[in-house]
Structure formats: C-alpha cells, structure tokens
Amino acid sequence: MNFDLSPYGAFIWPAYAVSALLLGGLTLWAMARWRAVKAKLATLEKT
C-alpha cells in the first residue's frame, strides 16, 4: 500500500485525523448520553 500522498499528504492525513477524532468523540458522547437516559428511565420507572 502506498501511504505517500505527495503533495496532498499534508492535507489528507490531518483531515483523516480530525475525522477519526470527531467520530470517536461522537461515539463517546452518544454512549454517555445513552447511559444518562437509561439511568433517568430507571428512576422514572421506580415511581
């Protein structure tokens, strides 16, 4: 596989990194939100 993307590599690799960070962050946010909603639902079901 050729990872040398000259002369565009300076733009493509940071774009991949930003995309990976955003996707990872959104995944973590969604999981945290799911846990919070699940906990709130559990408290609502008790009443």
XYZ file of N, CA, C and O in Angstrom:
188
model
N 0.834 -1.182 0.000
C 0.000 0.000 0.000
C 0.876 1.242 0.000
O 1.867 1.310 0.714
N 0.501 2.217 -0.776
C 1.280 3.443 -0.871
C 0.660 4.516 0.020
O -0.405 5.043 -0.274
N 1.361 4.847 1.115
C 0.862 5.871 2.029
C 1.426 7.253 1.725
O 1.117 8.204 2.411
N 2.262 7.346 0.720
C 2.831 8.630 0.327
C 1.865 9.318 -0.629
O 1.699 8.904 -1.766
N 1.212 10.349 -0.164
C 0.209 11.046 -0.966
C 0.712 12.408 -1.437
O -0.037 13.369 -1.513
N 2.000 12.470 -1.749
C 2.613 13.734 -2.158
C 1.885 14.319 -3.344
O 1.483 13.575 -4.234
N 1.708 15.557 -3.433
C 1.924 16.626 -2.460
C 0.705 16.878 -1.563
O 0.675 17.823 -0.795
N -0.269 16.016 -1.632
C -1.515 16.254 -0.908
C -1.543 15.629 0.481
O -2.496 15.837 1.224
N -0.529 14.882 0.814
C -0.484 14.211 2.107
C -0.562 15.162 3.288
O -1.131 14.831 4.327
N -0.015 16.352 3.133
C -0.052 17.337 4.213
C -1.480 17.786 4.510
O -1.754 18.307 5.594
N -2.388 17.599 3.603
C -3.786 17.965 3.807
C -4.656 16.756 4.133
O -5.612 16.846 4.901
N -4.344 15.619 3.531
C -5.185 14.435 3.682
C -5.018 13.796 5.056
O -6.011 13.454 5.707
N -3.781 13.603 5.532
C -3.573 12.936 6.813
C -4.178 13.712 7.975
O -4.837 13.106 8.838
N -4.016 15.043 8.046
C -4.707 15.767 9.127
C -6.228 15.688 9.013
O -6.923 15.620 10.026
N -6.748 15.640 7.797
C -8.193 15.505 7.617
C -8.663 14.146 8.140
O -9.713 14.050 8.783
N -7.889 13.095 7.881
C -8.212 11.774 8.437
C -8.169 11.813 9.960
O -9.032 11.232 10.632
N -7.172 12.472 10.511
C -7.033 12.543 11.969
C -8.202 13.290 12.598
O -8.772 12.843 13.602
N -8.587 14.408 12.016
C -9.718 15.176 12.538
C -10.998 14.353 12.434
O -11.808 14.317 13.371
N -11.180 13.683 11.330
C -12.373 12.843 11.153
C -12.415 11.723 12.182
O -13.466 11.452 12.772
N -11.288 11.074 12.417
C -11.233 9.988 13.397
C -11.520 10.514 14.796
O -12.245 9.877 15.568
N -10.966 11.669 15.136
C -11.225 12.258 16.453
C -12.693 12.631 16.622
O -13.288 12.399 17.677
N -13.274 13.204 15.592
C -14.687 13.567 15.665
C -15.587 12.343 15.787
O -16.521 12.333 16.596
N -15.316 11.319 15.015
C -16.117 10.100 15.103
C -15.964 9.438 16.468
O -16.942 8.968 17.053
N -14.751 9.415 16.990
C -14.531 8.863 18.320
C -15.228 9.679 19.398
O -15.849 9.125 20.305
N -15.144 11.003 19.288
C -15.811 11.869 20.249
C -17.321 11.733 20.207
O -17.979 11.692 21.252
N -17.868 11.658 19.022
C -19.316 11.483 18.894
C -19.778 10.136 19.444
O -20.847 10.046 20.052
N -18.956 9.115 19.251
C -19.285 7.804 19.805
C -19.293 7.841 21.319
O -20.216 7.328 21.966
N -18.270 8.455 21.906
C -18.216 8.571 23.365
C -19.370 9.408 23.901
O -19.970 9.079 24.928
N -19.696 10.498 23.215
C -20.819 11.348 23.641
C -22.131 10.574 23.588
O -22.946 10.667 24.509
N -22.330 9.821 22.527
C -23.571 9.048 22.383
C -23.680 7.985 23.474
O -24.757 7.771 24.035
N -22.569 7.333 23.795
C -22.593 6.327 24.851
C -22.883 6.952 26.208
O -23.660 6.402 27.006
N -22.286 8.104 26.487
C -22.535 8.787 27.758
C -23.981 9.249 27.849
O -24.622 9.130 28.904
N -24.513 9.759 26.777
C -25.907 10.209 26.755
C -26.856 9.027 26.937
O -27.851 9.124 27.650
N -26.551 7.901 26.291
C -27.367 6.703 26.425
C -27.401 6.227 27.874
O -28.458 5.885 28.396
N -26.235 6.250 28.538
C -26.184 5.842 29.937
C -26.995 6.789 30.811
O -27.688 6.349 31.728
N -26.911 8.091 30.551
C -27.654 9.069 31.342
C -29.158 8.888 31.160
O -29.921 8.918 32.135
N -29.584 8.673 29.948
C -31.012 8.484 29.682
C -31.488 7.160 30.283
O -32.591 7.084 30.828
N -30.656 6.146 30.198
C -31.005 4.853 30.777
C -31.173 4.972 32.293
O -32.109 4.415 32.862
N -30.289 5.727 32.952
C -30.387 5.923 34.399
C -31.639 6.728 34.751
O -32.336 6.412 35.729
N -31.928 7.744 33.963
C -33.127 8.547 34.216
C -34.387 7.704 34.024
O -35.342 7.811 34.803
N -34.402 6.872 33.014
C -35.544 5.996 32.783
C -35.728 5.024 33.949
O -36.847 4.764 34.376
N -34.629 4.522 34.473
C -34.716 3.598 35.611
C -35.317 4.287 36.827
O -36.126 3.688 37.537
N -34.958 5.551 37.062
C -35.534 6.262 38.205
C -37.004 6.573 37.964
O -37.812 6.541 38.891
N -37.374 6.865 36.728
C -38.768 7.139 36.427
C -39.631 5.884 36.541
O -40.803 5.971 36.919
N -39.078 4.751 36.219
C -39.815 3.509 36.300
C -40.048 3.075 37.750
O -40.983 2.328 38.029
N -39.206 3.526 38.671
C -39.371 3.187 40.081
C -40.559 3.889 40.705
O -41.143 3.394 41.667
N -40.914 5.049 40.181
C -42.016 5.805 40.774
C -43.353 5.412 40.206
O -43.531 4.791 39.235
